Coordinates of N, CA and C in Angstrom, one line a residue:
X1 N -20.2 36.9 10.2 CA -20.6 36.9 8.8 C -19.3 37.0 8.0
X2 N -18.4 37.9 8.4 CA -17.1 38.1 7.7 C -16.3 36.8 7.6
X3 N -16.3 36.1 8.7 CA -15.6 34.8 8.8 C -16.2 33.8 7.8
X4 N -17.5 33.7 7.8 CA -18.2 32.8 6.9 C -17.9 33.2 5.4
X5 N -17.9 34.4 5.1 CA -17.6 34.9 3.7 C -16.1 34.5 3.4
X6 N -15.2 34.8 4.3 CA -13.8 34.4 4.1 C -13.6 32.9 3.9
X7 N -14.4 32.1 4.6 CA -14.3 30.7 4.4 C -14.8 30.3 3.1
X8 N -15.9 30.9 2.6 CA -16.5 30.6 1.3 C -15.5 30.9 0.2
X9 N -14.8 32.1 0.4 CA -13.8 32.5 -0.6 C -12.7 31.5 -0.6
X10 N -12.2 31.1 0.5 CA -11.1 30.2 0.7 C -11.4 28.9 0.0
X11 N -12.7 28.4 0.3 CA -13.1 27.1 -0.3 C -13.1 27.2 -1.8
X12 N -13.5 28.3 -2.4 CA -13.6 28.4 -3.8 C -12.2 28.6 -4.5
X13 N -11.2 29.0 -3.7 CA -9.9 29.2 -4.3 C -9.0 28.0 -4.2
X14 N -9.1 27.3 -3.0 CA -8.2 26.2 -2.7 C -8.8 24.9 -3.4
X15 N -8.0 24.3 -4.3 CA -8.4 23.1 -4.9 C -8.6 21.9 -3.9
X16 N -9.6 21.2 -4.0 CA -9.8 20.1 -3.0 C -9.2 18.8 -3.6
X17 N -8.3 18.2 -2.9 CA -7.6 17.0 -3.4 C -8.6 15.9 -3.3
X18 N -8.5 15.1 -4.4 CA -9.3 13.9 -4.4 C -8.6 12.8 -3.6
X19 N -9.2 12.2 -2.7 CA -8.6 11.1 -1.9 C -9.3 9.8 -2.2
X20 N -8.5 8.8 -2.1 CA -9.0 7.5 -2.2 C -9.5 7.0 -0.9
X21 N -10.5 6.1 -0.9 CA -11.0 5.5 0.3 C -10.2 4.3 0.6
X22 N -9.9 4.1 1.9 CA -9.2 2.9 2.3 C -10.3 1.9 2.5
X23 N -10.2 0.7 1.8 CA -11.3 -0.3 1.9 C -10.8 -1.4 2.9
X24 N -11.7 -1.7 3.8 CA -11.5 -2.7 4.8 C -11.7 -4.1 4.1
X25 N -10.7 -5.0 4.2 CA -10.8 -6.3 3.6 C -10.4 -7.4 4.5
X26 N -11.0 -8.6 4.2 CA -10.6 -9.8 4.9 C -9.4 -10.4 4.1
X27 N -8.8 -11.4 4.6 CA -7.7 -12.0 3.9 C -8.2 -12.7 2.7
X28 N -9.5 -13.3 2.7 CA -10.1 -13.9 1.5 C -10.2 -12.8 0.4
X29 N -10.7 -11.7 0.8 CA -10.9 -10.6 -0.3 C -9.6 -10.2 -0.8
X30 N -8.6 -10.0 0.0 CA -7.3 -9.5 -0.4 C -6.7 -10.6 -1.3
X31 N -6.7 -11.8 -0.9 CA -6.2 -12.9 -1.7 C -6.9 -13.0 -3.0
X32 N -8.2 -12.9 -3.1 CA -8.9 -12.9 -4.4 C -8.5 -11.7 -5.2
X33 N -8.3 -10.5 -4.6 CA -7.9 -9.4 -5.4 C -6.5 -9.6 -6.1
X34 N -5.6 -10.1 -5.3 CA -4.3 -10.4 -5.8 C -4.3 -11.5 -6.9
X35 N -5.0 -12.5 -6.7 CA -5.1 -13.6 -7.7 C -5.8 -13.2 -9.0
X36 N -6.7 -12.3 -8.9 CA -7.5 -11.9 -10.0 C -6.8 -10.8 -10.9
X37 N -5.7 -10.2 -10.3 CA -5.1 -9.1 -11.0 C -4.2 -9.7 -12.2
X38 N -4.4 -9.0 -13.3 CA -3.5 -9.3 -14.5 C -2.4 -8.3 -14.6
X39 N -2.3 -7.3 -13.7 CA -1.3 -6.3 -13.7 C -0.1 -6.7 -12.9
X40 N 1.0 -6.2 -13.1 CA 2.2 -6.4 -12.2 C 1.8 -5.7 -10.9
X41 N 1.9 -6.4 -9.8 CA 1.5 -5.8 -8.5 C 2.7 -5.7 -7.5
X42 N 2.7 -4.6 -6.8 CA 3.5 -4.4 -5.6 C 2.6 -4.3 -4.5
X43 N 2.6 -5.3 -3.6 CA 1.6 -5.3 -2.5 C 2.5 -5.1 -1.2
X44 N 2.3 -3.9 -0.6 CA 3.1 -3.5 0.6 C 2.3 -3.6 1.8
X45 N 2.8 -4.3 2.8 CA 2.1 -4.4 4.1 C 2.8 -3.4 5.1
X46 N 2.1 -2.5 5.7 CA 2.6 -1.4 6.5 C 1.7 -1.2 7.6
X47 N 2.1 -0.3 8.5 CA 1.2 0.2 9.6 C 1.6 1.7 9.8
X48 N 0.6 2.5 10.2 CA 0.8 3.9 10.4 C 1.8 4.2 11.5
X49 N 2.0 3.3 12.4 CA 2.9 3.5 13.5 C 4.3 2.9 13.3
X50 N 4.6 2.3 12.1 CA 5.8 1.6 11.8 C 6.8 2.6 11.1
X51 N 7.9 3.0 11.8 CA 8.8 3.9 11.2 C 9.5 3.4 9.9
X52 N 10.0 2.2 9.8 CA 10.6 1.7 8.6 C 9.5 1.7 7.4
X53 N 8.3 1.4 7.8 CA 7.2 1.4 6.7 C 7.0 2.8 6.2
X54 N 7.0 3.8 7.1 CA 6.7 5.1 6.7 C 7.9 5.7 5.9
X55 N 9.1 5.2 6.2 CA 10.3 5.6 5.4 C 10.2 5.2 3.9
X56 N 9.6 3.9 3.7 CA 9.5 3.4 2.4 C 8.4 4.0 1.5
X57 N 7.3 4.4 2.1 CA 6.2 4.8 1.3 C 6.4 5.9 0.3
X58 N 7.2 6.9 0.6 CA 7.4 8.0 -0.5 C 8.1 7.4 -1.7
X59 N 9.1 6.6 -1.6 CA 9.8 6.2 -2.8 C 9.1 5.0 -3.4
X60 N 8.2 4.3 -2.7 CA 7.4 3.3 -3.3 C 6.4 4.0 -4.2
X61 N 5.8 5.1 -3.8 CA 4.9 5.8 -4.6 C 5.6 6.4 -5.8
X62 N 6.7 7.0 -5.6 CA 7.4 7.7 -6.8 C 7.9 6.6 -7.8
X63 N 8.4 5.5 -7.3 CA 8.9 4.5 -8.3 C 7.8 3.8 -9.0
X64 N 6.7 3.5 -8.4 CA 5.6 2.8 -9.1 C 5.0 3.8 -10.1
X65 N 4.9 5.1 -9.7 CA 4.4 6.1 -10.7 C 5.3 6.2 -11.9
X66 N 6.6 6.0 -11.7 CA 7.6 6.0 -12.8 C 7.3 4.8 -13.8
X67 N 6.7 3.7 -13.3 CA 6.4 2.5 -14.1 C 5.0 2.4 -14.5
X68 N 4.3 3.5 -14.4 CA 2.8 3.6 -14.7 C 2.6 3.1 -16.1
X69 N 3.4 3.4 -17.0 CA 3.2 3.1 -18.4 C 3.3 1.5 -18.6
X70 N 3.9 0.9 -17.6 CA 4.0 -0.6 -17.7 C 2.9 -1.2 -16.8
X71 N 1.9 -0.4 -16.4 CA 0.7 -0.8 -15.7 C 1.0 -1.4 -14.3
X72 N 2.1 -1.0 -13.6 CA 2.4 -1.5 -12.3 C 1.3 -0.9 -11.3
X73 N 0.8 -1.7 -10.5 CA -0.2 -1.3 -9.5 C 0.4 -1.4 -8.1
X74 N 0.4 -0.3 -7.3 CA 0.8 -0.3 -5.9 C -0.4 -0.5 -5.1
X75 N -0.3 -1.6 -4.3 CA -1.4 -1.9 -3.3 C -0.8 -1.8 -1.9
X76 N -1.4 -0.8 -1.2 CA -0.9 -0.6 0.2 C -1.9 -1.2 1.2
X77 N -1.4 -2.1 2.0 CA -2.3 -2.8 2.9 C -1.9 -2.5 4.3
X78 N -2.7 -1.7 5.0 CA -2.5 -1.3 6.4 C -2.7 -2.5 7.3
X79 N -1.8 -2.7 8.2 CA -1.9 -3.7 9.2 C -2.3 -3.2 10.6
X80 N -2.7 -1.9 10.6 CA -3.2 -1.3 11.9 C -4.4 -2.2 12.4
X81 N -4.5 -2.3 13.7 CA -5.5 -3.3 14.3 C -6.3 -2.8 15.4
X82 N -6.5 -1.5 15.6 CA -7.3 -1.0 16.7 C -8.7 -0.8 16.2
X83 N -9.6 -0.5 17.1 CA -11.0 -0.3 16.7 C -11.1 1.0 15.9
X84 N -10.2 1.9 16.1 CA -10.2 3.2 15.5 C -9.4 3.2 14.2
X85 N -8.9 2.1 13.8 CA -8.0 2.0 12.7 C -8.5 2.5 11.4
X86 N -9.8 2.3 11.1 CA -10.3 2.8 9.8 C -10.2 4.3 9.6
X87 N -10.6 5.0 10.6 CA -10.4 6.5 10.6 C -9.0 6.9 10.6
X88 N -8.2 6.3 11.4 CA -6.8 6.6 11.5 C -6.1 6.4 10.2
X89 N -6.3 5.3 9.5 CA -5.7 5.0 8.2 C -6.2 5.9 7.2
X90 N -7.5 6.2 7.2 CA -8.0 7.2 6.2 C -7.4 8.6 6.4
X91 N -7.3 9.0 7.6 CA -6.6 10.3 7.9 C -5.2 10.3 7.4
X92 N -4.5 9.2 7.7 CA -3.1 9.0 7.3 C -2.9 9.1 5.8
X93 N -3.8 8.4 5.1 CA -3.8 8.4 3.6 C -4.0 9.8 3.1
X94 N -4.9 10.6 3.7 CA -5.1 11.9 3.2 C -3.9 12.8 3.5
X95 N -3.4 12.7 4.7 CA -2.3 13.6 5.2 C -1.1 13.3 4.3
X96 N -0.8 12.0 4.0 CA 0.4 11.7 3.2 C 0.1 11.5 1.7
X97 N -1.1 11.9 1.3 CA -1.4 11.9 -0.2 C -1.1 10.5 -0.8
X98 N -1.5 9.5 -0.1 CA -1.2 8.1 -0.6 C -1.9 7.9 -1.9
X99 N -1.2 7.3 -2.8 CA -1.8 6.9 -4.1 C -1.7 5.4 -4.3
X100 N -2.6 4.8 -5.0 CA -2.6 3.4 -5.3 C -3.9 2.8 -4.7
X101 N -3.9 1.5 -4.6 CA -5.1 0.8 -4.1 C -4.8 0.7 -2.6
X102 N -5.7 1.2 -1.8 CA -5.6 1.2 -0.4 C -6.5 0.3 0.4
X103 N -5.9 -0.6 1.1 CA -6.7 -1.6 1.9 C -6.3 -1.5 3.4
X104 N -7.2 -1.9 4.2 CA -7.0 -2.2 5.6 C -7.3 -3.6 5.9
X105 N -6.3 -4.4 6.2 CA -6.5 -5.9 6.4 C -7.2 -6.0 7.8
X106 N -8.4 -6.4 7.8 CA -9.2 -6.6 9.1 C -9.0 -8.0 9.6
X107 N -7.8 -8.4 9.9 CA -7.5 -9.7 10.4 C -6.6 -9.6 11.6
X108 N -6.7 -10.5 12.6 CA -5.8 -10.4 13.8 C -5.0 -11.6 13.9
X109 N -5.3 -12.7 13.3 CA -4.6 -14.0 13.5 C -3.6 -14.2 12.4
X110 N -2.3 -13.8 12.7 CA -1.2 -13.9 11.7 C -1.0 -15.3 11.3
X111 N -1.3 -16.3 12.1 CA -1.1 -17.7 11.8 C -2.0 -18.1 10.6
X112 N -3.1 -17.3 10.4 CA -4.0 -17.6 9.3 C -3.7 -16.8 8.1
X113 N -3.5 -15.4 8.3 CA -3.3 -14.6 7.1 C -1.9 -14.6 6.5
X114 N -0.9 -14.7 7.3 CA 0.5 -14.7 6.8 C 0.8 -15.7 5.7
X115 N 0.5 -17.0 6.0 CA 0.8 -18.0 5.0 C 0.0 -17.9 3.7
X116 N -1.1 -17.2 3.8 CA -1.9 -16.9 2.5 C -1.1 -16.0 1.6
X117 N -0.3 -15.1 2.2 CA 0.5 -14.2 1.4 C 1.9 -14.9 1.0
X118 N 2.5 -15.5 2.0 CA 3.8 -16.2 1.7 C 4.1 -17.1 2.9
X119 N 4.5 -18.3 2.6 CA 4.8 -19.3 3.6 C 5.8 -18.9 4.6
X120 N 6.8 -18.1 4.2 CA 7.9 -17.7 5.1 C 7.5 -16.5 6.0
X121 N 6.4 -15.8 5.7 CA 6.1 -14.6 6.4 C 5.7 -14.8 7.8
X122 N 6.3 -14.2 8.8 CA 6.0 -14.3 10.2 C 5.1 -13.2 10.7
X123 N 4.8 -12.3 9.9 CA 3.9 -11.1 10.2 C 4.6 -9.8 10.5
X124 N 6.0 -9.9 10.4 CA 6.8 -8.7 10.6 C 6.5 -7.7 9.4
X125 N 6.6 -6.4 9.7 CA 6.4 -5.4 8.7 C 7.6 -4.4 8.8
X126 N 7.9 -3.7 7.7 CA 7.2 -3.8 6.4 C 7.5 -5.1 5.7
X127 N 6.6 -5.5 4.8 CA 6.8 -6.7 4.0 C 6.1 -6.3 2.6
X128 N 6.8 -6.8 1.6 CA 6.3 -6.5 0.2 C 6.3 -7.7 -0.7
X129 N 5.2 -7.9 -1.4 CA 5.1 -8.9 -2.4 C 5.1 -8.3 -3.8
X130 N 6.0 -8.8 -4.6 CA 6.0 -8.4 -6.0 C 5.5 -9.6 -6.8
X131 N 4.5 -9.3 -7.6 CA 3.8 -10.4 -8.3 C 3.4 -10.0 -9.7
X132 N 3.7 -10.8 -10.7 CA 3.3 -10.5 -12.1 C 2.8 -11.9 -12.6
X133 N 1.5 -12.0 -12.6 CA 0.8 -13.3 -13.0 C 1.1 -13.6 -14.5
X134 N 1.3 -12.6 -15.3 CA 1.5 -12.8 -16.7 C 2.9 -13.4 -17.0
X135 N 3.9 -13.0 -16.2 CA 5.2 -13.6 -16.5 C 5.6 -14.6 -15.5
X136 N 4.8 -14.8 -14.4 CA 5.1 -15.8 -13.4 C 6.1 -15.3 -12.3
X137 N 6.5 -14.0 -12.4 CA 7.4 -13.4 -11.4 C 6.7 -13.3 -10.1
X138 N 7.4 -13.7 -9.0 CA 6.9 -13.6 -7.7 C 8.1 -13.5 -6.7
X139 N 8.1 -12.5 -5.9 CA 9.1 -12.3 -4.9 C 8.5 -11.7 -3.6
X140 N 8.8 -12.3 -2.5 CA 8.3 -11.7 -1.2 C 9.5 -11.3 -0.4
X141 N 9.5 -10.0 0.1 CA 10.6 -9.5 0.9 C 10.0 -9.1 2.2
X142 N 10.5 -9.6 3.3 CA 9.9 -9.4 4.6 C 10.9 -8.5 5.5
X143 N 11.2 -7.4 4.9 CA 12.1 -6.4 5.5 C 11.9 -5.1 4.8
X144 N 12.5 -4.0 5.4 CA 12.5 -2.7 4.7 C 13.4 -2.8 3.5
X145 N 13.0 -2.1 2.4 CA 13.8 -2.0 1.2 C 14.3 -0.6 1.1
X146 N 15.6 -0.5 0.6 CA 16.1 0.8 0.2 C 15.5 1.2 -1.1
X147 N 15.6 2.5 -1.4 CA 15.1 3.0 -2.7 C 15.7 2.3 -3.9
X148 N 17.0 2.1 -4.0 CA 17.6 1.3 -5.1 C 17.1 -0.1 -5.1
X149 N 17.0 -0.8 -4.0 CA 16.5 -2.1 -4.0 C 15.1 -2.2 -4.5
X150 N 14.3 -1.3 -4.1 CA 12.9 -1.3 -4.5 C 12.8 -1.1 -6.0
X151 N 13.5 -0.1 -6.5 CA 13.5 0.2 -8.0 C 14.0 -1.1 -8.7
X152 N 15.0 -1.7 -8.2 CA 15.5 -2.9 -8.9 C 14.5 -4.0 -8.9
X153 N 13.7 -4.2 -7.9 CA 12.7 -5.2 -7.8 C 11.5 -4.9 -8.8
X154 N 11.1 -3.6 -8.8 CA 10.1 -3.2 -9.7 C 10.5 -3.4 -11.2
X155 N 11.8 -3.1 -11.5 CA 12.3 -3.4 -12.8 C 12.3 -4.9 -13.1
X156 N 12.6 -5.7 -12.2 CA 12.5 -7.1 -12.4 C 11.1 -7.6 -12.6
X157 N 10.2 -7.0 -11.9 CA 8.8 -7.3 -12.0 C 8.2 -7.1 -13.4
X158 N 8.7 -6.0 -14.0 CA 8.1 -5.7 -15.4 C 9.0 -6.2 -16.5
X159 N 10.2 -6.7 -16.2 CA 11.1 -7.0 -17.3 C 11.0 -8.5 -17.8
X160 N 10.4 -9.3 -17.1 CA 10.4 -10.7 -17.5 C 9.4 -11.0 -18.5

């Protein structure tokens, strides 16, 4: 009984973080989401097991938050592909307090989905698409970005 009361007290004191749900999407749904957006988008393709991807995520989050007044949206697209990916990605998002629009791309054929994002993409990650439909700005980067490189791209995304 004492343990139960301690747990109730702990629950009432510790604020519960609101977490976003990672939505499973097809390439068609992701492509439609990107095309329908009127906001400047940073679409990052990552996986929970990819060290360069994990290195980028903190400063991607910080930098896009800095540009929130310019309506920049960070879209994080997980490329994890196991049967347990949905739970693994959700747990990863909670543990790392990921912010932004969170998707899991439920596709396995890179020959089909890669060219839908960019003709030169061979499926390697990390990869990031910068897109501003209002200004026509579009840039695809198929490698890890440093923090200064990322900030420079986001600045270009909103400056035109």
